[in-house]
Coordinates of C-alpha atoms in Angstrom, one line a residue:
M14 CA 78.1 109.6 86.0
P15 CA 81.1 107.4 86.8
G16 CA 80.4 104.6 84.1
T17 CA 81.2 101.1 85.1
V18 CA 83.8 101.2 87.8
T19 CA 85.5 98.1 88.9
L20 CA 88.4 97.1 91.2
S21 CA 91.2 94.5 90.2
M22 CA 93.9 93.4 92.5
W23 CA 97.2 95.2 91.8
S24 CA 99.4 93.1 89.6
E25 CA 102.9 93.1 88.0
Q26 CA 101.4 94.8 84.9
D27 CA 100.1 97.9 86.9
E28 CA 103.4 99.5 87.5
P29 CA 103.0 102.0 84.6
L30 CA 99.9 103.5 86.3
L31 CA 102.1 104.8 89.1
A32 CA 104.3 106.8 86.6
L33 CA 101.1 108.3 85.1
A34 CA 100.1 109.5 88.7
N35 CA 103.5 110.9 89.3
A36 CA 102.8 114.1 87.2
P37 CA 103.2 117.4 89.1
A38 CA 99.4 118.2 88.9
M39 CA 98.7 114.8 90.4
T40 CA 101.2 115.0 93.1
R41 CA 100.7 118.7 94.2
H42 CA 99.1 117.6 97.6
L43 CA 101.9 115.0 98.2
N44 CA 104.9 117.3 98.0
G45 CA 105.6 116.6 94.3
P46 CA 106.6 113.7 92.1
E47 CA 108.7 110.8 93.2
P48 CA 112.0 109.6 91.7
A49 CA 111.6 106.6 89.3
D50 CA 113.3 104.3 91.7
A51 CA 110.9 105.3 94.4
L52 CA 107.9 104.5 92.1
H53 CA 109.4 101.2 91.3
E54 CA 109.8 100.3 95.0
R55 CA 106.3 101.4 95.8
H56 CA 105.1 99.0 93.1
R57 CA 107.2 96.2 94.5
R58 CA 106.0 97.1 98.1
Y59 CA 102.2 96.9 96.9
L60 CA 102.9 93.4 95.5
R61 CA 104.9 92.3 98.5
L62 CA 102.4 93.4 101.2
Q63 CA 99.5 91.8 99.2
D64 CA 101.5 88.6 99.2
Q65 CA 102.0 88.9 103.0
G66 CA 98.3 89.5 103.5
T67 CA 98.9 93.0 105.1
A68 CA 97.6 95.2 102.2
R69 CA 94.9 95.0 99.5
M70 CA 95.8 97.1 96.6
F71 CA 93.6 97.6 93.5
R72 CA 93.6 99.1 90.1
I73 CA 90.5 101.1 89.3
D74 CA 89.0 100.5 85.9
R75 CA 86.4 102.8 84.3
D76 CA 84.6 101.3 81.5
G77 CA 87.4 98.8 81.2
A78 CA 90.3 101.3 81.0
P79 CA 92.8 102.0 83.9
A80 CA 91.7 105.1 85.8
G81 CA 93.6 105.0 89.1
S82 CA 94.4 103.0 92.3
I83 CA 93.0 102.6 95.6
G84 CA 93.9 100.3 98.4
W85 CA 94.2 99.7 102.2
W86 CA 97.0 98.6 104.5
G87 CA 97.8 98.5 108.2
S88 CA 98.7 101.8 109.9
E89 CA 98.4 103.6 113.3
W90 CA 96.3 106.4 114.6
S91 CA 96.8 107.9 118.2
G92 CA 98.7 104.8 119.2
A93 CA 95.9 102.3 118.1
P94 CA 96.1 100.0 115.0
V95 CA 93.8 101.0 112.1
H96 CA 93.6 100.3 108.3
E97 CA 94.6 103.3 106.2
A98 CA 93.1 103.8 102.7
G99 CA 94.7 105.8 100.0
W100 CA 93.7 106.5 96.3
F101 CA 94.2 108.4 93.1
V102 CA 92.2 108.9 90.0
L103 CA 93.9 109.9 86.7
P104 CA 93.0 113.3 85.3
Q105 CA 90.7 111.9 82.5
A106 CA 88.5 110.1 85.0
Q107 CA 88.4 112.9 87.7
G108 CA 85.1 114.8 88.4
R109 CA 83.0 112.0 87.2
G110 CA 82.3 110.0 90.5
V111 CA 85.0 107.4 89.7
A112 CA 86.6 107.9 93.2
A113 CA 83.3 107.9 95.0
E114 CA 82.4 104.6 93.5
A115 CA 86.0 103.0 93.9
L116 CA 85.9 104.1 97.7
R117 CA 82.4 102.6 98.0
L118 CA 83.7 99.3 96.4
L119 CA 86.8 99.5 98.7
L120 CA 84.5 99.8 101.7
V121 CA 82.9 96.6 100.8
D122 CA 86.2 94.9 100.6
V123 CA 87.4 96.5 103.9
A124 CA 84.2 95.2 105.5
E125 CA 84.8 91.8 104.5
H126 CA 88.6 91.6 105.2
A127 CA 89.4 94.0 108.0
V128 CA 91.1 93.0 111.3
H129 CA 91.1 96.4 113.0
E130 CA 88.1 98.3 114.1
R131 CA 88.7 101.4 112.2
L132 CA 89.6 102.7 108.7
A133 CA 91.6 105.9 108.4
A134 CA 92.3 108.3 105.5
F135 CA 94.9 111.0 105.7
P136 CA 94.7 113.5 102.8
A137 CA 96.5 116.7 102.7
V138 CA 94.6 119.5 104.3
G139 CA 94.6 121.4 101.0
N140 CA 93.1 118.4 99.0
V141 CA 89.7 119.5 98.8
A142 CA 88.3 116.6 96.7
S143 CA 89.7 113.9 98.7
N144 CA 88.6 115.6 102.0
A145 CA 85.2 115.9 100.5
L146 CA 85.1 112.3 99.5
C147 CA 86.0 111.3 103.1
R148 CA 83.2 113.4 104.4
R149 CA 80.6 112.0 101.9
S150 CA 81.8 108.4 102.5
G151 CA 81.1 108.3 106.3
F152 CA 84.4 109.3 107.6
L153 CA 84.6 111.6 110.7
L154 CA 87.3 114.2 110.9
E155 CA 89.3 113.4 114.1
G156 CA 92.1 115.9 113.8
Q157 CA 95.3 116.8 111.9
L158 CA 98.8 115.7 111.9
E159 CA 102.0 116.9 110.3
E160 CA 104.6 114.4 109.1
E161 CA 107.6 114.5 106.7
F162 CA 106.5 113.1 103.4
R163 CA 108.8 113.0 100.3
G164 CA 111.4 115.1 102.2
A165 CA 109.1 117.9 103.3
P166 CA 106.4 118.5 106.0
L167 CA 102.9 117.6 104.9
R168 CA 99.8 118.7 107.0
M169 CA 97.1 116.1 106.8
N170 CA 93.6 115.7 107.9
A171 CA 92.8 112.5 109.9
W172 CA 89.5 111.0 108.8
L173 CA 88.3 107.8 110.4
R174 CA 85.3 105.4 110.3
P175 CA 84.3 102.0 111.4
A176 CA 86.0 99.4 109.2
R177 CA 82.9 97.1 109.4
R178 CA 79.5 98.3 108.7
P179 CA 76.6 96.0 108.0
A180 CA 75.2 98.2 105.3
V181 CA 78.5 98.0 103.4
A182 CA 79.4 94.5 104.0
A183 CA 77.1 93.0 101.2
A184 CA 79.2 91.4 98.6
D185 CA 79.8 93.4 95.5
P186 CA 80.8 91.3 92.4
R187 CA 82.7 94.5 91.1
C188 CA 84.8 94.6 94.1
V189 CA 87.6 92.3 93.4
V190 CA 88.5 90.5 90.2
D191 CA 91.6 88.4 91.3
R192 CA 94.0 88.0 88.4
R193 CA 96.3 85.6 90.0

């Protein structure tokens, strides 16, 4: 049981969450941890892209405590514009349905705000949990790709689904708590 899962817009105060997620066990499917300056730049990029309206990044809370992050931004798949989703859940919240509930809430947000027709996720081929979550959440496996990520090749599955689905588009008050 996931407990109460909520999403809040990423804020200046959320930078420490990135450091918690930068542990070797959390980054084993991402070619390892990032340097501290790269984490800081990622945090700044989240805030900048939100301000520009080209991304929506969230902190995941479980029962009021930070549990991870999830978001979506503009990307490309097979030469077409898509929205791309990505997430992480801290170890103490893993295996409890938190990622599934956070992704369900994110899909509500995507359905409300998407400008592109499709939403993509690109988990590493070996990331069993994220690939299973994609499958359970209505994404279809479209193929694989290999790109350099953090200085090394990373083989990823390409999962896609419609960005807007009437069954998902109903407003959910847990989806966004805008703290600005």
